[in-house]
Coordinates of C-alpha atoms in Angstrom, one line a residue:
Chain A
X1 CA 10.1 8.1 67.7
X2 CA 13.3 6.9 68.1
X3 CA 15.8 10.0 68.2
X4 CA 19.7 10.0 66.9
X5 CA 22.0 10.1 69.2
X6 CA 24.9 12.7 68.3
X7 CA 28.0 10.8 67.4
X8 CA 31.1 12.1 69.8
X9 CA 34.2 10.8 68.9
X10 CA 35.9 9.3 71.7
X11 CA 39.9 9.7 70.6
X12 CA 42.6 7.6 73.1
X13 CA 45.7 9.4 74.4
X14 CA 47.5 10.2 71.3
X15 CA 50.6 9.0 73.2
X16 CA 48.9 5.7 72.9
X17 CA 47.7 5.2 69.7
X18 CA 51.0 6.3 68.3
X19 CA 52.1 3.3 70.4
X20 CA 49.7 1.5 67.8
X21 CA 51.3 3.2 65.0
X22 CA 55.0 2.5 66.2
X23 CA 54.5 -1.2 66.4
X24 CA 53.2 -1.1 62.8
X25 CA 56.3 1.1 61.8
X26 CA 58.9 -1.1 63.4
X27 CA 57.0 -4.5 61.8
X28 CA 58.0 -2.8 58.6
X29 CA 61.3 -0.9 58.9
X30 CA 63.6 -3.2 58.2
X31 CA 62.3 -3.9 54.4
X32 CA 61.7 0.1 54.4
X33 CA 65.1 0.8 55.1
X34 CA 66.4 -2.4 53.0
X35 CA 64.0 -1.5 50.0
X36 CA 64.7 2.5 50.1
X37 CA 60.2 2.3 50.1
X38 CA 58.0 5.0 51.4
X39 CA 56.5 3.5 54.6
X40 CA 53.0 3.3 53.2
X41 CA 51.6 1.1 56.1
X42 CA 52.9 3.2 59.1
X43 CA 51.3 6.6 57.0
X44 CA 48.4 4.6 56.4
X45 CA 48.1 3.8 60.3
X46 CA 49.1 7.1 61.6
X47 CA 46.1 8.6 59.1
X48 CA 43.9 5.6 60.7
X49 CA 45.0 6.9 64.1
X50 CA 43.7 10.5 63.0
X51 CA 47.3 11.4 64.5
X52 CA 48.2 14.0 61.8
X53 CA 46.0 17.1 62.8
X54 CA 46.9 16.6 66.0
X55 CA 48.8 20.4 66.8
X56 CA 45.6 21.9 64.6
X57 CA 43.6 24.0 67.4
X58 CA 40.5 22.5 68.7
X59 CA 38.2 25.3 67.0
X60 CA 39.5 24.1 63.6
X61 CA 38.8 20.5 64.6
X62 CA 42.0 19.5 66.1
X63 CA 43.1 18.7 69.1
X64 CA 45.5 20.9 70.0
X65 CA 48.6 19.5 71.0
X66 CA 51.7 21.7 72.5
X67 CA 54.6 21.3 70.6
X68 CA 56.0 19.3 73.4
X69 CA 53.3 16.8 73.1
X70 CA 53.6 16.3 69.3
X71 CA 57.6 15.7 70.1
X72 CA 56.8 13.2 72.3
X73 CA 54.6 11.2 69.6
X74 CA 58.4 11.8 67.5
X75 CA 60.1 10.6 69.7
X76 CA 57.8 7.1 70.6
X77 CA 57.7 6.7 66.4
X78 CA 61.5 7.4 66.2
X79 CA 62.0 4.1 68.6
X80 CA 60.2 1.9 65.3
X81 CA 61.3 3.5 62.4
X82 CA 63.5 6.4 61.9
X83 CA 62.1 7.3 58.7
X84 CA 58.3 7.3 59.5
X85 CA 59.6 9.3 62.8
X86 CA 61.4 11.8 60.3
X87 CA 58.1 12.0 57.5
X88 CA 55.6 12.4 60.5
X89 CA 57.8 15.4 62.3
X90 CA 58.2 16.7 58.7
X91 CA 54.6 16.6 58.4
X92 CA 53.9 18.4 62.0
X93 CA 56.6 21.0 61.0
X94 CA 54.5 22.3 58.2
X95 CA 51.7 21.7 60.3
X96 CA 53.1 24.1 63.2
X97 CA 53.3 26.6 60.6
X98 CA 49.8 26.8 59.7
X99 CA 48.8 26.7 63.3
X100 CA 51.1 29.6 64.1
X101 CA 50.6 31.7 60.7
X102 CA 47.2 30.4 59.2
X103 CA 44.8 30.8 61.8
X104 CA 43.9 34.5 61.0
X105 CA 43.7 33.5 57.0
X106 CA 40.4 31.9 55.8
X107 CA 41.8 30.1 53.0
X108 CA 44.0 28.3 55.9
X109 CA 42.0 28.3 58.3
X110 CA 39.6 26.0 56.0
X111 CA 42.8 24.0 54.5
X112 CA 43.6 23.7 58.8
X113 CA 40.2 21.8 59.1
X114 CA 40.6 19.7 55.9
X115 CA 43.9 18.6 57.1
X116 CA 42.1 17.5 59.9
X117 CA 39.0 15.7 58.0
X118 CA 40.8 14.4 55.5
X119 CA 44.3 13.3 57.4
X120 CA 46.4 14.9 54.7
X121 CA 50.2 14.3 54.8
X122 CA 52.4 17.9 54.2
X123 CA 55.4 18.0 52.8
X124 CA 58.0 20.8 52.2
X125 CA 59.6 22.1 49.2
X126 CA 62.0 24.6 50.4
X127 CA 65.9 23.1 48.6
X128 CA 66.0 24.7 45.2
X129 CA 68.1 24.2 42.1
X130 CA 71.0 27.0 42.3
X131 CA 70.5 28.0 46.0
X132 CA 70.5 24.4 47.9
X133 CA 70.0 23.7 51.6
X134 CA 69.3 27.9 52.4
X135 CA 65.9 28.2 52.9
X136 CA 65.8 32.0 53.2
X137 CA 66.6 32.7 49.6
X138 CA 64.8 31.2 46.8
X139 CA 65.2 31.7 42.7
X140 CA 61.6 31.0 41.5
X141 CA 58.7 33.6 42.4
X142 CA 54.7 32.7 42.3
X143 CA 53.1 34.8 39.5
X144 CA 49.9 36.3 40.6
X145 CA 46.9 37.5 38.4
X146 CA 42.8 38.1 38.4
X147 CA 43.1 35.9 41.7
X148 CA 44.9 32.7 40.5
X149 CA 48.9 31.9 40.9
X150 CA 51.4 29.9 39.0
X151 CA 54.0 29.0 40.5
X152 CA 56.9 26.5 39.2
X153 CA 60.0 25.4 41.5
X154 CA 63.2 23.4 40.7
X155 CA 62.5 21.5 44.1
X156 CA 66.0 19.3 44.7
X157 CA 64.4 17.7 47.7
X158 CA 60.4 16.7 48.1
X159 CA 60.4 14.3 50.6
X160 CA 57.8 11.7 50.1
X161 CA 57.1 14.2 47.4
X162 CA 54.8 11.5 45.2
X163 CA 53.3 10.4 48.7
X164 CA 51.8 13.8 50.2
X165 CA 48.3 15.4 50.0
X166 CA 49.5 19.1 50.0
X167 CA 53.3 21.0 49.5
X168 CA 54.3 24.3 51.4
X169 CA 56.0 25.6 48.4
X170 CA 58.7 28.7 49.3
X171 CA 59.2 31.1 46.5
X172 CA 60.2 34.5 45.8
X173 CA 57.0 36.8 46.7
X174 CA 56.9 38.1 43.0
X175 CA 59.1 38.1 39.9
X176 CA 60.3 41.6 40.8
X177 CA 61.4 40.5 44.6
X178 CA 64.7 39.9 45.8
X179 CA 66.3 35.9 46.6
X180 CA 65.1 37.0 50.3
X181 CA 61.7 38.5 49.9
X182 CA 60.3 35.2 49.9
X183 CA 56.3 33.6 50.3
X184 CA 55.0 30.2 51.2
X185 CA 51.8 28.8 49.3
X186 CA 50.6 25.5 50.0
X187 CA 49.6 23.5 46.8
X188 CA 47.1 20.9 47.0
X189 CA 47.6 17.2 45.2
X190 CA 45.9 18.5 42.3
X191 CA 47.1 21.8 41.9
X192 CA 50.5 21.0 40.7
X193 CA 52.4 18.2 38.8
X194 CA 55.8 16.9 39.7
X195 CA 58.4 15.2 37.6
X196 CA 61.2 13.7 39.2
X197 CA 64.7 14.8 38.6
X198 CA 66.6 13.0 41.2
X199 CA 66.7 10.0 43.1
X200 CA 67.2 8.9 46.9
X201 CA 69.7 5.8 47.4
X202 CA 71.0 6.8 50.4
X203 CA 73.3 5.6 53.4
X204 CA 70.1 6.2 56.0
X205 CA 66.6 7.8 56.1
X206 CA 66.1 5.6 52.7
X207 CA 62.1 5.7 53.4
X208 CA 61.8 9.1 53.5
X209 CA 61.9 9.1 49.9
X210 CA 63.5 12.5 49.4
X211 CA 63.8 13.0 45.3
X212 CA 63.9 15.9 43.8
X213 CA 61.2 16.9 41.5
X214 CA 60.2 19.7 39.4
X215 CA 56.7 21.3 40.9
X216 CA 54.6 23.1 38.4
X217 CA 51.4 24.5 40.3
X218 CA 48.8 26.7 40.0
X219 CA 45.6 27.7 42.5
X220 CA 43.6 30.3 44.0
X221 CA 46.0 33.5 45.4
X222 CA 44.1 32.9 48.6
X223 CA 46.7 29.8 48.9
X224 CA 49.9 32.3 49.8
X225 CA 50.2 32.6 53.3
X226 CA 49.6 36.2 53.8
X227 CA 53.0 36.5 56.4
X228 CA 56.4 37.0 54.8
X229 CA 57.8 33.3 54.6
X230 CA 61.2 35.5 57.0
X231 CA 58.3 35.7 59.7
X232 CA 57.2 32.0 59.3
X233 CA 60.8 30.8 59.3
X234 CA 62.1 32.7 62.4
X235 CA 58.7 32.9 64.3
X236 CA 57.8 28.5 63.6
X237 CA 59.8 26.5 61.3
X238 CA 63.3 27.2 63.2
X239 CA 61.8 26.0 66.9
X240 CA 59.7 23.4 65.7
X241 CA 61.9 21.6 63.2
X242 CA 64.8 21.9 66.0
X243 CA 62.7 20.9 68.7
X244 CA 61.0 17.6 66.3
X245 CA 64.1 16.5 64.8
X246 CA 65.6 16.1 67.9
X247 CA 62.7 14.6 69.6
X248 CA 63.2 12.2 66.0
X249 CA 66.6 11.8 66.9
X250 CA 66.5 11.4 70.6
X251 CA 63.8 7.9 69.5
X252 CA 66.5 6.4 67.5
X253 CA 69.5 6.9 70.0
X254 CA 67.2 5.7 72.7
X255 CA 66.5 2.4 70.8
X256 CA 70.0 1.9 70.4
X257 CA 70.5 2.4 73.8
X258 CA 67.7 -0.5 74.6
X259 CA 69.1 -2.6 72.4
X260 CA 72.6 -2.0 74.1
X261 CA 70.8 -2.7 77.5
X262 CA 69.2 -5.8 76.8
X263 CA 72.7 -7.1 75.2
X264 CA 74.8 -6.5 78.5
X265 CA 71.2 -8.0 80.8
X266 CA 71.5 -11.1 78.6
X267 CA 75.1 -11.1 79.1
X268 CA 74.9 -10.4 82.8
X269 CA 72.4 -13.2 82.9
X270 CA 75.0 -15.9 80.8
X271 CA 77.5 -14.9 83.6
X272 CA 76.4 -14.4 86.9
X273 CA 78.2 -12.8 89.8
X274 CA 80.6 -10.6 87.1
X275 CA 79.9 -7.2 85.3
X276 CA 80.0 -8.3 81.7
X277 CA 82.4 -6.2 79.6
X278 CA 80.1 -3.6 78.4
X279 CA 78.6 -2.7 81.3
X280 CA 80.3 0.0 81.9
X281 CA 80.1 1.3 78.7
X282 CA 76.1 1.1 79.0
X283 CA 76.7 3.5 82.1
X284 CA 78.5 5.9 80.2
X285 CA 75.9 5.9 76.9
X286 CA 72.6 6.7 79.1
X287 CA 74.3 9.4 80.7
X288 CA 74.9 11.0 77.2
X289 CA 71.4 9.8 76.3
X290 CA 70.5 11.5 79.4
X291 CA 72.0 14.9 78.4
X292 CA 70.6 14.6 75.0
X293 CA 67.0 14.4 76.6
X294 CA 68.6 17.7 78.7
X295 CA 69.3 19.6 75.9
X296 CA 66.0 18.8 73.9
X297 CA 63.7 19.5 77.1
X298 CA 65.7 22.8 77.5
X299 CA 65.1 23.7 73.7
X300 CA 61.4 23.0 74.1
X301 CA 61.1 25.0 78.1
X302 CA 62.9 28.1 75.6
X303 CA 60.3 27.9 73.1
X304 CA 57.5 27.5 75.1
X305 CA 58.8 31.1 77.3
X306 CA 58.8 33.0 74.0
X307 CA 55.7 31.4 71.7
X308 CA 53.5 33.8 72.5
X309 CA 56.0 37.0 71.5
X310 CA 56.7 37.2 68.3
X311 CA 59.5 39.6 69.1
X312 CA 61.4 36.6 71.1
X313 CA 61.0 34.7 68.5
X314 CA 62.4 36.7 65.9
X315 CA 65.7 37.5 68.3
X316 CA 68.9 37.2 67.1
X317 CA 69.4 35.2 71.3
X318 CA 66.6 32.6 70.4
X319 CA 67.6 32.0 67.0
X320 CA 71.3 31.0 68.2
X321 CA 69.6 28.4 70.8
X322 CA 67.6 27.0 68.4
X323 CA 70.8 26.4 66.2
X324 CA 72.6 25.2 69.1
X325 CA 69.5 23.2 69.8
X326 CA 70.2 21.4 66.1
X327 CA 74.0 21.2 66.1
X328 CA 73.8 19.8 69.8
X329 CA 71.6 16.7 69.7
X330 CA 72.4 15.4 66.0
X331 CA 75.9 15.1 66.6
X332 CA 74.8 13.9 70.3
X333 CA 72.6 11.3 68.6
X334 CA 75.6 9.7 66.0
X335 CA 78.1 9.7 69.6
X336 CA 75.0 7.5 71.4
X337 CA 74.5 5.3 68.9
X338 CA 77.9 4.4 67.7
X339 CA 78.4 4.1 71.8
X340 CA 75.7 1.6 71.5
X341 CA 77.3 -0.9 68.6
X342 CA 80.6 -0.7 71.1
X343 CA 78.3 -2.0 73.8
X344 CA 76.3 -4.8 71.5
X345 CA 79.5 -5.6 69.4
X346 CA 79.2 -8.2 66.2
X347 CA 75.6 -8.6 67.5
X348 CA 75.1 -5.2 66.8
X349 CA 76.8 -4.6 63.6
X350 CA 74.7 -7.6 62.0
X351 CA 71.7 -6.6 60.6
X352 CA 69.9 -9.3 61.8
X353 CA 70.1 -9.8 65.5
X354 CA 67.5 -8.5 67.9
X355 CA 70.7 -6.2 69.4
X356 CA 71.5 -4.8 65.5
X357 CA 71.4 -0.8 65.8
X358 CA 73.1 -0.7 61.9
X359 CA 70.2 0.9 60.9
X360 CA 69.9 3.3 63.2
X361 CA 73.5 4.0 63.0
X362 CA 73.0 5.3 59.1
X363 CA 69.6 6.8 59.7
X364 CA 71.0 9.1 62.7
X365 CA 74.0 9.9 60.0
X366 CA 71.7 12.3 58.5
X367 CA 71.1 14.4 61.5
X368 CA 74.6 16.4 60.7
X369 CA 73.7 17.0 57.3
X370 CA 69.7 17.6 57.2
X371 CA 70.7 21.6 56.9
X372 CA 74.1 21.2 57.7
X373 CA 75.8 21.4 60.8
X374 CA 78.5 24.2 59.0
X375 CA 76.0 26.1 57.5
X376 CA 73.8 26.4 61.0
X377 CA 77.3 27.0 62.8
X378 CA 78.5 29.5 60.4
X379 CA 74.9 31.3 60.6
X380 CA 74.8 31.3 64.7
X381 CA 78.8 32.4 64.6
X382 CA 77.3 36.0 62.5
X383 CA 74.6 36.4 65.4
X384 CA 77.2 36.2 67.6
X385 CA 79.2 39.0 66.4
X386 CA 76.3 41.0 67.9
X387 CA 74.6 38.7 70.3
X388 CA 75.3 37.8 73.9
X389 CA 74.8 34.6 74.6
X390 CA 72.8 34.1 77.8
X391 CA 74.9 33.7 81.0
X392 CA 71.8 32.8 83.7
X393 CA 71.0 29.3 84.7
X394 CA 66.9 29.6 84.7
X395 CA 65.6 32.6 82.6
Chain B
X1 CA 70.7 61.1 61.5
X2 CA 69.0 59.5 58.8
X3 CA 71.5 61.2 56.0
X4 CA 74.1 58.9 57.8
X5 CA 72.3 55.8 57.8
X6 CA 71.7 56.1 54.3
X7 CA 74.9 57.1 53.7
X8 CA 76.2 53.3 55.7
X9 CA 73.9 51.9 53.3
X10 CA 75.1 53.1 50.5
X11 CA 78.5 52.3 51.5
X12 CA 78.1 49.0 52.6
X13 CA 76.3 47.7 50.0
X14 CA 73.4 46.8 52.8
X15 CA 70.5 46.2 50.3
X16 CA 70.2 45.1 46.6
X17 CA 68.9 48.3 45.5
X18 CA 69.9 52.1 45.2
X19 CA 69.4 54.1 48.1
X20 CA 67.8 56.7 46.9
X21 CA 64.8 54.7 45.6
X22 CA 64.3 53.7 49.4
X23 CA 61.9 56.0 51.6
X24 CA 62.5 56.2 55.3
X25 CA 59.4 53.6 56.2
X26 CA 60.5 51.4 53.1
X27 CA 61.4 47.5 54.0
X28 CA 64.7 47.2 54.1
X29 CA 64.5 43.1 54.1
X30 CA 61.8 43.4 51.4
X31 CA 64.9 45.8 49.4
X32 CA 67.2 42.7 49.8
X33 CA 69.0 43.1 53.1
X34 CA 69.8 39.3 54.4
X35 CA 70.7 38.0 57.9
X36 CA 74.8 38.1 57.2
X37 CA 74.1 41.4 55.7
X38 CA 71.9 43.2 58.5
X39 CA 74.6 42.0 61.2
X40 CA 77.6 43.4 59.3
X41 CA 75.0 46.8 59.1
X42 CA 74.6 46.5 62.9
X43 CA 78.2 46.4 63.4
X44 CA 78.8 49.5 61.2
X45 CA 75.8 51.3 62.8
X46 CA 77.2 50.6 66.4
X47 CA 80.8 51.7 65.4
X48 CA 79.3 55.2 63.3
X49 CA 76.9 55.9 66.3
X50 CA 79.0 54.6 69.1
X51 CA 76.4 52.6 70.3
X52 CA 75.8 49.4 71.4
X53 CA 72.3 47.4 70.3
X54 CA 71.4 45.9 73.7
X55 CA 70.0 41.8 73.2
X56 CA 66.2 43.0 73.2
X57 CA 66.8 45.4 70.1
X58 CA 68.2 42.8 68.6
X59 CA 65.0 41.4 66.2
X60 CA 63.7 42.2 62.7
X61 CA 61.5 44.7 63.9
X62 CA 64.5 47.1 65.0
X63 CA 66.3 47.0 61.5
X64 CA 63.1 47.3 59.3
X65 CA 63.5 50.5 57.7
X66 CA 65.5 53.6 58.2
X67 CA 62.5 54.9 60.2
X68 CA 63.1 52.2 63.0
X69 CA 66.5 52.3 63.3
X70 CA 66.5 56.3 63.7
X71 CA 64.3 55.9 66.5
X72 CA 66.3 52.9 68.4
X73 CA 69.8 54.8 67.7
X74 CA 68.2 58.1 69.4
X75 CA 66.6 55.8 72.0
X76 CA 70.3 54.5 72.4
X77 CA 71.6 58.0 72.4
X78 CA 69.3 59.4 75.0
X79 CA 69.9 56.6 77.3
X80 CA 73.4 57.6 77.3
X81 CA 72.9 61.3 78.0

């Protein structure tokens, strides 16, 4: 009698088949960026590629990966596309947030392997109507009773709000809480309807698709993460949006950077025995790409020293460096790639060359203003009228 | 020592609500106290107790509730003695 074998699914290097993924993305990104469309292909691949519960914990079905790992996968996607780099570290941001803050919760716990199963894509509705960009202070509160919330949200930003499987929704934690005593819930396509208030024609990051939408939603109570959302913002969402953007952002400036390379080889090639013009230039820009990777590296070897103490985390010391972290690389990223169109000239200023970093000129753009730069500055200037910064080289 | 922490409170408009309706164990961020808030508290705690809140008191945890902050001040004030 012939007897089953069990099925093991043999996964590649997830390094790899995000390689898969980012050839995919970068087939498509010029008519993504041109069209302002949500890269459905890439998302499609990336779900093929079972690369979205990849930080999940093994025991929940994942695989586990650090969150240096999963920045790395940013950072090879952020080479193809900028804005299927951005909607995948999105993605693992919420993701980090359940693996740090969900595990002990069954209702997550469950939602952690579904994620996994079912490849959902996460998105984030944190910008409200009345409060904009500060996340740690929101207007609407989830209503909860015999069980079941309601929850409804002026959300000015959803990206790829019409395109996810789930939204980590923050709120007030009741209608009787103050703008800071704030919850997350995750709403499931399904439990909540969304009609769209505003638009996204944007200079860069135009696949992102970040309208604004208003989010009425409903669900089982279980769905609030049981954490204050204060805890999941200082303890997950700080660190690993810092650490993924930049791993985003450090993929688009080192494309540039290629491009810039292969302009002053070719040129080096048309005129042998001379050092074509922007040679020296191309010296200057991978040092500063150089310093970017520094500073992200850095960022991450913090992170990784205080994860497991939820007391580092929520210090007022860790929260400045992850600001810095932030402020540091995006405006890093514009310097490198407007460094690179010096290097690749007219070449690179056309859109259609195989030396054009235009795109990745407008889509870095956004680093400065995704949470911006003045507000994060402002925020890490009030730490520091009671923190000291940390004078030691190595911790 | 707790009379004058309330009292810095009160004065300072630290949280959304009166005072008086706070207990010494109630949440202090739950009564509205926000990040710019708590560090302009800190400040006015270090100056009322003449103290200074080393880096690893600096986290949520320390600034909770009246409760916590009584015991890191005296903490504070014993090291000094």
């Amino acid at each position: 009698m012939p007897v089953a074998s069990p099925t093991i699914e043999i996964l590649r290097a997830p390094a790899e088949r995000m390689r898969g993924v980012a050839e995919i993305a970068a087939r498509h990104s010029g008519e993504v960026d041109r069209e302002g469309r949500f890269p459905q292909e890439a998302v499609d691949a990336l779900k093929a590629e079972r690369l979205l519960g990849v930080m999940v914990p093994k025991r929940f079905g994942g695989e586990g990966l650090s969150l240096i790992e999963t920045a790395e996968l940013c950072t090879i996607l952020g080479q193809a596309c900028g804005s299927t780099a951005m909607i995948y570290a999105m993605h693992q941001i919420k993701a980090s947030s359940l693996v740090s803050h969900g595990g002990s919760s069954p209702w997550h716990a469950d939602f952690m392997r579904e994620l996994v199963e079912q490849q959902h894509l996460l998105a984030s509705a944190t910008t409200e109507g009345g409060i904009g960009g500060d996340l740690r202070n929101s207007i609407c509160a989830v209503n909860v009773a015999d069980g079941r919330f309601t929850l409804e949200k002026d959300a000015t930003v959803i990206s790829y709000g019409l395109y996810a499987d789930a939204i980590l929704v923050t709120c007030r934690r009741s209608p009787d809480a103050q703008s800071s005593d704030q919850s997350m819930v995750v709403v499931k396509r399904g439990d909540y309807t969304l009609d769209k208030t505003t638009g996204w024609d944007t200079l860069g990051m135009r696949g992102t698709c970040s309208e604004g939408f208003r989010l009425v939603s409903a669900g089982d109570a279980a769905q609030i993460f049981p954490q204050p959302f204060s805890e999941i913002a200082a303890q997950s969402m700080l660190s690993a949006s810092h650490i993924l953007w930049g791993a985003v952002w450090f993929g688009i400036a080192a494309d540039a950077v290629a491009r810039a390379q292969a302009y002053v080889r070719a040129a080096a090639r048309k005129q042998p025995g001379s050092l074509p013009p922007g040679a020296l230039r191309l010296a200057e820009v991978v040092a500063m790409l150089q310093d970017m990777k520094a500073s992200v590296i850095a960022g991450v070897v913090r992170y990784e020293a205080a994860m497991s103490r939820p007391d580092e985390l929520s210090s007022m010391g860790f929260a400045a460096e992850m600001n810095n972290l932030k402020v540091t690389t995006s405006q890093r990223a514009a310097q490198i790639v407007t460094h690179a169109m010096l290097i690749t000239g007219l070449s690179g200023y056309k859109n259609d060359t195989p030396f054009s970093v235009g795109r990745h000129l407008r889509d870095v753009t956004s680093a400065a203003i995704m949470i911006s730069n003045d507000r994060i500055l402002s925020n890490t200037s009030n730490l520091l009228l009671v923190s000291r910064f940390d004078t030691s080289l190595v911790n | 020592m707790r009379d004058r922490i309330r009292k810095l409170i009160a004065e300072r408009k630290v949280v959304a609500v009166d005072v008086d309706t706070l207990t010494d164990t109630s949440d202090l961020y739950e009564a509205g106290l926000s990040s710019f808030a708590s560090i302009q508290f800190m400040l006015a705690l270090e100056d009322e107790f003449d103290i200074e809140f080393p880096e690893r008191m600096l986290t949520r945890k320390t600034f909770v509730s009246i409760e916590s902050i009584d015991r890191s001040i005296a903490e504070l004030i014993g090291e000094q003695v």
